[in-house]
Tab-separated table of C-alpha atoms in Angstrom:
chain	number	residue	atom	x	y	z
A	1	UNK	CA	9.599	46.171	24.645
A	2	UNK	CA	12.670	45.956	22.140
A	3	UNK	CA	12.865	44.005	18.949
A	4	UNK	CA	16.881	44.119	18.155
A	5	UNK	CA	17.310	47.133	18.744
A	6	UNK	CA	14.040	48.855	18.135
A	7	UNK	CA	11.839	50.033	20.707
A	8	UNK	CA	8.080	49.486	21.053
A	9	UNK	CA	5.878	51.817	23.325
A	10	UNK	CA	2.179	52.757	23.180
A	11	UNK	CA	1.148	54.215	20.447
A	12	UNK	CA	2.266	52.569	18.303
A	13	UNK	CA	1.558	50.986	14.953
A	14	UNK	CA	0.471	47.117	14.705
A	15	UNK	CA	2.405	47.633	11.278
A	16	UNK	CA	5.726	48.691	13.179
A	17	UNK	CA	5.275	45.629	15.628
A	18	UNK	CA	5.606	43.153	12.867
A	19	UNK	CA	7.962	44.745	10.833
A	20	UNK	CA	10.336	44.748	13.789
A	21	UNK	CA	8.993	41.753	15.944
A	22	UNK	CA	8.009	39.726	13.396
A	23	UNK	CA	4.543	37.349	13.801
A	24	UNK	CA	3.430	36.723	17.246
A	25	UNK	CA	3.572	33.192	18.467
A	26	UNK	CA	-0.533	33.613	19.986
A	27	UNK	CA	-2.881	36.265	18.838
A	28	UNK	CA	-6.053	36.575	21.008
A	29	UNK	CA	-8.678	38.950	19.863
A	30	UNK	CA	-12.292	40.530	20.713
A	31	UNK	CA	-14.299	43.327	20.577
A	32	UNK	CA	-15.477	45.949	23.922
A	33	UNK	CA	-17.848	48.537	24.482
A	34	UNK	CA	-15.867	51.670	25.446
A	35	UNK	CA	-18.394	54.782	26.863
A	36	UNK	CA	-17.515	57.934	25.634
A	37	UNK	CA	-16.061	60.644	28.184
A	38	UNK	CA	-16.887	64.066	28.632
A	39	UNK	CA	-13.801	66.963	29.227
A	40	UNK	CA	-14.589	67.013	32.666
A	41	UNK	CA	-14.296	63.327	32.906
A	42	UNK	CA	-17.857	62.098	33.846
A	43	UNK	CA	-19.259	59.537	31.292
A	44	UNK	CA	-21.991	59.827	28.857
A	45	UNK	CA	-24.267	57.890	28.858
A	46	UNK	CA	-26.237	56.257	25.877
A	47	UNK	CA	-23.121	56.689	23.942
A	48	UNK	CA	-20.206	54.002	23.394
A	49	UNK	CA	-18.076	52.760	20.804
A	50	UNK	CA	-16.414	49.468	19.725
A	51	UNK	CA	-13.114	48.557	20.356
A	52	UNK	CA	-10.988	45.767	18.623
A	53	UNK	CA	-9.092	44.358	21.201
A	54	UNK	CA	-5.830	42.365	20.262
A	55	UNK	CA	-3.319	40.623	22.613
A	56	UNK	CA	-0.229	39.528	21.009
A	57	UNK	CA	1.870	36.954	22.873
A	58	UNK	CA	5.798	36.733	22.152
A	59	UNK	CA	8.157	33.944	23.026
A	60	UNK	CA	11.528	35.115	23.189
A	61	UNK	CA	12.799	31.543	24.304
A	62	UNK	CA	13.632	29.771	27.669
A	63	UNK	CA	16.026	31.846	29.017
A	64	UNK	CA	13.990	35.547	28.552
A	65	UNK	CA	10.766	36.332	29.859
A	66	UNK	CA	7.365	36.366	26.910
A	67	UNK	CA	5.766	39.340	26.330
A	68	UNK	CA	2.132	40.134	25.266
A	69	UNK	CA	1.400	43.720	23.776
A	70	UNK	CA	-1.823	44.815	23.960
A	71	UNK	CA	-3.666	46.653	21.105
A	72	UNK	CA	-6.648	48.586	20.713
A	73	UNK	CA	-7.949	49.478	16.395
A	74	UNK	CA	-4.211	48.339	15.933
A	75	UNK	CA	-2.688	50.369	18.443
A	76	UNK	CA	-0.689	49.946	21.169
A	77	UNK	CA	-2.236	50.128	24.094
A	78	UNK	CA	0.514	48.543	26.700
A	79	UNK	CA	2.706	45.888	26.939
A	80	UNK	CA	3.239	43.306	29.401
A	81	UNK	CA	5.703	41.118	30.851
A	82	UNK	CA	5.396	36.987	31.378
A	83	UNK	CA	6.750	34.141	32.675
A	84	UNK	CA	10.066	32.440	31.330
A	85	UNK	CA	9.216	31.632	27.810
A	86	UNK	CA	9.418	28.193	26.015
A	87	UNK	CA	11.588	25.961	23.828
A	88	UNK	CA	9.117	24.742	20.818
């Protein structure tokens, strides 16, 4: 996602969203259960950890489409693309 001309990608910073992106127009938040993962991929069980979920919704206007990043402990996780945004 850009921000002027600043980039956003996973991994990053919540921090470095607003400084460049500014407040969201939505913020939608909870918290998972994530099971921990051995090396060789199988899960373990009786073990799991919680995860602060954040979506953060961006209207960019009528005439671009809204985005919503997706954070996880104030990370970026991924970000996704919506429909034609909104005049307020």
């Amino acid at each position: 996602m850009r921000c002027g001309n600043r980039l956003i990608s996973r991994g990053d910073h919540a921090a470095k969203v607003l400084h460049y992106c500014g407040e969201p127009d939505a913020i939608r938040s909870h918290l998972a259960l994530r099971g921990f993962f051995s090396a060789g991929g199988l899960l373990l069980p009786g073990f799991a950890e919680e995860v602060e979920i954040e979506e953060w919704t961006y209207n960019l206007g009528p005439h671009k489409l809204m985005r919503i990043i997706y954070l996880e402990n104030g990370v970026v996780r991924d970000v996704d693309t919506l429909g034609y945004g909104y005049t307020d």
